[in-house]
Short mmCIF file of C-alpha atoms in Angstrom, two decimals:
data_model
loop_
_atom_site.label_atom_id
_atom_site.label_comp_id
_atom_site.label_asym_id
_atom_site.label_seq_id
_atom_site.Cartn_x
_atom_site.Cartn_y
_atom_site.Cartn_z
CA UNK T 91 141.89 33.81 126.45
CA UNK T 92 141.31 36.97 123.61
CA UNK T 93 143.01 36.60 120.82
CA UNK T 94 143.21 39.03 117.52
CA UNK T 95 143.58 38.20 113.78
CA UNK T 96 144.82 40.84 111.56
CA UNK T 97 144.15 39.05 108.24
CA UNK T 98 146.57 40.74 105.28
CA UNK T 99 149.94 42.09 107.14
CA UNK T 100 150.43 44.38 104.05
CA UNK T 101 147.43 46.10 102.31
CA UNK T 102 148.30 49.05 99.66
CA UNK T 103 146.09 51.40 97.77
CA UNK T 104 146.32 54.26 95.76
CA UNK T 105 145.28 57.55 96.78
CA UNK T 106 141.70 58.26 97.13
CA UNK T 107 140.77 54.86 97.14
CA UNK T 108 138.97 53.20 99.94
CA UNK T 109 141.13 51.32 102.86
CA UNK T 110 139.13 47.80 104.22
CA UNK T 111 141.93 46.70 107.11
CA UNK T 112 140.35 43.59 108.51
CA UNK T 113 140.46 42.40 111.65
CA UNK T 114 138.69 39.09 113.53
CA UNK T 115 138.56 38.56 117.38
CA UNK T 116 138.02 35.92 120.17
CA UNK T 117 136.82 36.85 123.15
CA UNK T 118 135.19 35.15 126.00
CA UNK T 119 133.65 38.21 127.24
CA UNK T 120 132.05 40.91 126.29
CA UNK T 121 134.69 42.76 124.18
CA UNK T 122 136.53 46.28 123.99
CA UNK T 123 137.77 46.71 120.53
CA UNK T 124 140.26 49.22 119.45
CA UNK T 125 142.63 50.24 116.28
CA UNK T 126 145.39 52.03 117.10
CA UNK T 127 147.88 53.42 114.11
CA UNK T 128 151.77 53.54 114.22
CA UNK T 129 153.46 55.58 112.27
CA UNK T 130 157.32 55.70 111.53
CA UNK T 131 159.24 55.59 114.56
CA UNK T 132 156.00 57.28 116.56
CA UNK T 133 153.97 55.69 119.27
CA UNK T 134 150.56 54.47 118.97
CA UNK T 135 147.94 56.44 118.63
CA UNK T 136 144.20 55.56 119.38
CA UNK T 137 142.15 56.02 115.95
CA UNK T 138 138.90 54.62 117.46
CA UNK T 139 137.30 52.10 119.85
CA UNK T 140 134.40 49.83 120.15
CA UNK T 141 132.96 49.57 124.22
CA UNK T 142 129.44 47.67 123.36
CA UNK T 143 127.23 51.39 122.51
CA UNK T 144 126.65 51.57 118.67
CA UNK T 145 128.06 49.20 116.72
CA UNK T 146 129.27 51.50 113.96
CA UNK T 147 132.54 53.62 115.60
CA UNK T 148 133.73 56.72 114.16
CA UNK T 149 137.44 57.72 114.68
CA UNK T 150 139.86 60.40 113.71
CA UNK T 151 140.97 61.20 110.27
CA UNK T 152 137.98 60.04 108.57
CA UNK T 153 138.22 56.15 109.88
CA UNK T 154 135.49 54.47 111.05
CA UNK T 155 135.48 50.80 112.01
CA UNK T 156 131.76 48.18 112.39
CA UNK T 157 131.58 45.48 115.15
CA UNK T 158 129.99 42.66 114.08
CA UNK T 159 129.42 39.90 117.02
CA UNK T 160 127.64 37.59 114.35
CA UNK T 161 131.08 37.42 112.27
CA UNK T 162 133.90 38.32 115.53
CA UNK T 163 135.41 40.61 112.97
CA UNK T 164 135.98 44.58 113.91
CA UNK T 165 137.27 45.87 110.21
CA UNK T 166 138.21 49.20 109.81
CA UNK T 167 137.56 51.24 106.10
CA UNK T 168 138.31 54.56 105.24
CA UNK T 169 136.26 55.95 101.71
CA UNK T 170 139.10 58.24 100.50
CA UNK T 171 143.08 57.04 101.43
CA UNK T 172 145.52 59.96 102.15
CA UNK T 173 149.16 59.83 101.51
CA UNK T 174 149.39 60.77 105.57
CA UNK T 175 147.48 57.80 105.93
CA UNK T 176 150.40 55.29 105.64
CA UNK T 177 151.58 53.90 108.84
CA UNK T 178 151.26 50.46 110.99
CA UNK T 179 147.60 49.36 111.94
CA UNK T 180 146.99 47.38 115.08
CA UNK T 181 143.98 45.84 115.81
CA UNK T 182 142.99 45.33 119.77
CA UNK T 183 141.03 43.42 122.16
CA UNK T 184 140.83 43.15 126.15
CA UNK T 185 137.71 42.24 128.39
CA UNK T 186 135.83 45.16 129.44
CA UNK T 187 136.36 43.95 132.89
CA UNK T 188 140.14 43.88 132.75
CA UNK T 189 141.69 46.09 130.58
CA UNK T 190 145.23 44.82 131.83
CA UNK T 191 145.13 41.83 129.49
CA UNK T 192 145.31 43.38 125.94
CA UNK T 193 146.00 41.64 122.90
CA UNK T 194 147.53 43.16 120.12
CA UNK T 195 147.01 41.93 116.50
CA UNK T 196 150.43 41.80 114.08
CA UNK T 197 149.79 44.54 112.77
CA UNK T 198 148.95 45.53 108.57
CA UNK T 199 151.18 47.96 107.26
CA UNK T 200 149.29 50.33 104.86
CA UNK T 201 151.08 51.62 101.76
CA UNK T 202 149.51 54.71 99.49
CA UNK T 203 150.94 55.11 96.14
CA UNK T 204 150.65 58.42 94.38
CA UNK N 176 150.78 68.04 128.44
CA UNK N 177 154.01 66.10 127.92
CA UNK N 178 151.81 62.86 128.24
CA UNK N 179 154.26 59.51 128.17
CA UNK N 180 157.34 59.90 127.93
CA UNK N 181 160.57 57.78 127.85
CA UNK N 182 164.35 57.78 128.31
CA UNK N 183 166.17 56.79 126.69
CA UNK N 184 164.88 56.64 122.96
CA UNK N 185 168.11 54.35 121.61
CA UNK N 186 170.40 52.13 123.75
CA UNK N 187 172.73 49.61 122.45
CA UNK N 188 174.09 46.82 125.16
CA UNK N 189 176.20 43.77 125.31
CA UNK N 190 174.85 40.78 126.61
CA UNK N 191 175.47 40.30 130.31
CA UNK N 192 174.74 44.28 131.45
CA UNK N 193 172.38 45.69 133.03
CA UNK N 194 169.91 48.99 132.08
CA UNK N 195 166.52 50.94 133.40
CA UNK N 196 164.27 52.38 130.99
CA UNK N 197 162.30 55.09 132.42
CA UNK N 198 158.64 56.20 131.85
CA UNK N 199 156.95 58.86 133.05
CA UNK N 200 152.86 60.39 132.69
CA UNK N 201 151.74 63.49 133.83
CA UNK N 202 147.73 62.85 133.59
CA UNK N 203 147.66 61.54 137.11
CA UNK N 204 146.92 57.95 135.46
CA UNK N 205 146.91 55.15 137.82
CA UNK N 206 147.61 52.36 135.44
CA UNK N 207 150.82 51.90 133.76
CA UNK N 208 152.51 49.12 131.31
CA UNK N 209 155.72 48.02 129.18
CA UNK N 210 154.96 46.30 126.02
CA UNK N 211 157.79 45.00 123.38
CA UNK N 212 156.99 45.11 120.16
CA UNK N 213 158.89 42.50 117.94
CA UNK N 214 158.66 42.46 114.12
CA UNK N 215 155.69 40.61 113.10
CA UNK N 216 154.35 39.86 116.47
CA UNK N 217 152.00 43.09 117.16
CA UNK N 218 153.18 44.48 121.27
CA UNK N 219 153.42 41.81 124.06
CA UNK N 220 152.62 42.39 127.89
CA UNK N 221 155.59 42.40 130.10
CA UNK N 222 154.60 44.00 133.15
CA UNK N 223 151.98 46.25 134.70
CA UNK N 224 151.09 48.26 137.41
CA UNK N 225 147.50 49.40 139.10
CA UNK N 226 149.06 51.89 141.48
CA UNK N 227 151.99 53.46 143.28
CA UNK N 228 153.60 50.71 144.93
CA UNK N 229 152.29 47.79 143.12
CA UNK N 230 153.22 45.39 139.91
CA UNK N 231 151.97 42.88 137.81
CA UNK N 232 153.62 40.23 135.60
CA UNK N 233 152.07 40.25 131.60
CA UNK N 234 152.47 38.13 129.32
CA UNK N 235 156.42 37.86 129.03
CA UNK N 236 157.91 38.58 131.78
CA UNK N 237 160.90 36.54 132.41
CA UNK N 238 164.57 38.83 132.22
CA UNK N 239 162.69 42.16 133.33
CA UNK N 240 162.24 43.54 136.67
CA UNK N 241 160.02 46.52 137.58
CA UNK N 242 159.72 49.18 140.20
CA UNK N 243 156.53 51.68 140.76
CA UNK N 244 158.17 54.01 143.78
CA UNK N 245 156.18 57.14 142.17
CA UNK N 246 152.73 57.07 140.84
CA UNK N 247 154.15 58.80 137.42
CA UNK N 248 157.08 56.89 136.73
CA UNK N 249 157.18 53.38 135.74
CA UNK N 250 160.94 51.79 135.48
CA UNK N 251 162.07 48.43 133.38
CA UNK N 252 165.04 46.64 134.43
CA UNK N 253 167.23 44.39 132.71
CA UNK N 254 169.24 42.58 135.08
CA UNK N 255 171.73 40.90 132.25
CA UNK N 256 170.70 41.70 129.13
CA UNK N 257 170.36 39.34 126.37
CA UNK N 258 169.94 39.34 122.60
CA UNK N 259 166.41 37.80 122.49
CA UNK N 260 165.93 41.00 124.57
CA UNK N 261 166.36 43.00 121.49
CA UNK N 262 163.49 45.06 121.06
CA UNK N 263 161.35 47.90 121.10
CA UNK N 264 160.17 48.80 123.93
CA UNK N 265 156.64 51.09 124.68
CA UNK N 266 155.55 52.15 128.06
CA UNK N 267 151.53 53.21 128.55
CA UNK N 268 149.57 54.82 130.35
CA UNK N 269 145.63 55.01 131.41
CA UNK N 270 143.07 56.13 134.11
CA UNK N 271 141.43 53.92 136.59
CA UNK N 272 139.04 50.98 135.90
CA UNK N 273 135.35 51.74 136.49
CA UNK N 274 132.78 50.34 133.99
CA UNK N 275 133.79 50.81 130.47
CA UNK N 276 136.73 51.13 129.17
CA UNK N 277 139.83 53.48 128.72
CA UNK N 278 142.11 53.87 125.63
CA UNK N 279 145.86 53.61 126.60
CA UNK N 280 148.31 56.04 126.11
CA UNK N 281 151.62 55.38 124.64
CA UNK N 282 154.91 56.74 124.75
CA UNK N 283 157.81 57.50 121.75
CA UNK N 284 159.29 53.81 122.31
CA UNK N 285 162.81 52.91 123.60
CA UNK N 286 165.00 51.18 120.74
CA UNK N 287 166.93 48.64 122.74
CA UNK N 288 169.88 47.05 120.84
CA UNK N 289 171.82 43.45 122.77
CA UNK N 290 175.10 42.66 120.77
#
C-alpha cells in the first residue's frame, strides 16, 4: 500500500522568504505525485504533479516541487512567499495504474507573516 | 464551466436521520469520488465510481451508501447519521484512465454537522 508523510504540519515564514514544504512517499509502484493547496473554506486545487517525465515539476503561482526516487521525498519550495500564499498543503500519491487509490498526506498549514 | 459542484454546503443532523449530498460535473468526466476530510488526517476514500451505473467502496466506507444513476451526478447517503460522521465532505471529479495520469477535480466541500 502508498502511503504519504507530510513532515512539519505547521511551517510559517515571512514574506518573501522561501517556502521548503516537505513531503516523503511509499509506493510500490511507479508513483504519481501531486500537491494540491486548500485554502479557507475552498476546495483543493491542483498546484502541480509529478507522472515519471522530468523530475523537476513546475506548478502555478511560482511553486515548483523535485522528485527524488533515491530519497522517496517529493518537497515542494517556493523562492519568494506571498501573503496569498497561506492556505492548507496536501501532499499526494496513487499508482499510475490506478488512480482510484489516492493517499492524502495530513496536510502543513502555511502561515506568512507581514 | 461550473466544474464540481455540491449541495448542500452546511447541514447540521441529529444522530439517527438520514441525508444525500449531491455532486455534480459538467466536463463529461467518467470518474467520480467522496472523500472526508477530518482534522489532522489529510481526505480519506469513501466511495468511487468508474462510470454511470457503477460504484466502488474506498477506504472508509462503512455508514455511507452511494448511487451513480447519471454520469454527472454522484450522490452520498447517510442512512442514520452518526457523530463520528461529522465531517467535511469533498466530492471529485476526473477523466478516464489511459496511461498517465489525471489530476482530480474537487468541489466547494459539504460541512456536515451530527449532534
Amino acid at each position: 500500500a502508498q502511503s504519504v508523510t507530510q513532515l512539519d504540519s505547521h511551517v510559517s515564514v515571512s514574506e518573501g522568504t522561501p517556502v521548503l514544504l516537505r513531503c516523503n512517499y511509499s509506493s510500490s509502484y511507479s508513483p504519481s505525485l501531486f500537491w494540491y493547496v486548500q485554502h479557507p473554506n475552498k476546495g483543493l486545487q491542483l498546484l502541480l504533479k509529478y507522472t515519471s517525465a522530468a523530475t523537476l515539476v513546475k506548478g502555478i503561482n511560482g511553486f515548483e516541487a523535485e522528485f527524488k526516487k533515491s530519497e522517496t521525498s517529493f518537497h515542494l519550495t517556493k523562492p519568494s512567499a506571498h501573503m496569498s500564499d497561506a492556505a492548507e498543503y496536501f501532499c499526494v500519491v496513487s499508482d499510475q495504474y490506478n488512480n482510484n487509490d489516492m493517499r492524502f498526506g495530513a496536510g502543513t498549514r502555511l502561515t506568512v507573516k507581514p | 464551466n461550473a466544474g464540481v459542484t455540491q449541495t448542500p454546503k452546511f447541514r447540521v443532523l441529529k444522530t439517527g436521520q438520514s441525508m444525500t449530498l449531491l455532486c455534480a460535473q459538467d466536463m463529461n468526466h467518467e470518474y467520480m469520488y467522496w472523500y472526508r476530510q477530518d482534522p489532522g488526517m489529510g481526505l480519506r476514500l469513501i466511495h468511487y465510481s468508474v462510470g454511470e451505473g457503477t460504484t466502488a467502496k474506498g477506504e472508509v466506507p462503512d455508514g455511507y451508501n452511494v448511487s451513480r444513476l447519471k454520469k454527472q451526478n454522484f450522490l452520498l447517503g447517510l442512512e442514520s447519521a452518526a457523530p463520528s460522521q461529522t465531517s467535511v465532505y469533498f466530492c471529485a471529479s476526473t477523466r478516464s484512465w489511459g496511461v498517465g495520469t489525471y489530476e482530480q477535480y474537487f468541489g466547494p466541500g459539504t460541512r456536515l454537522t451530527v449532534t
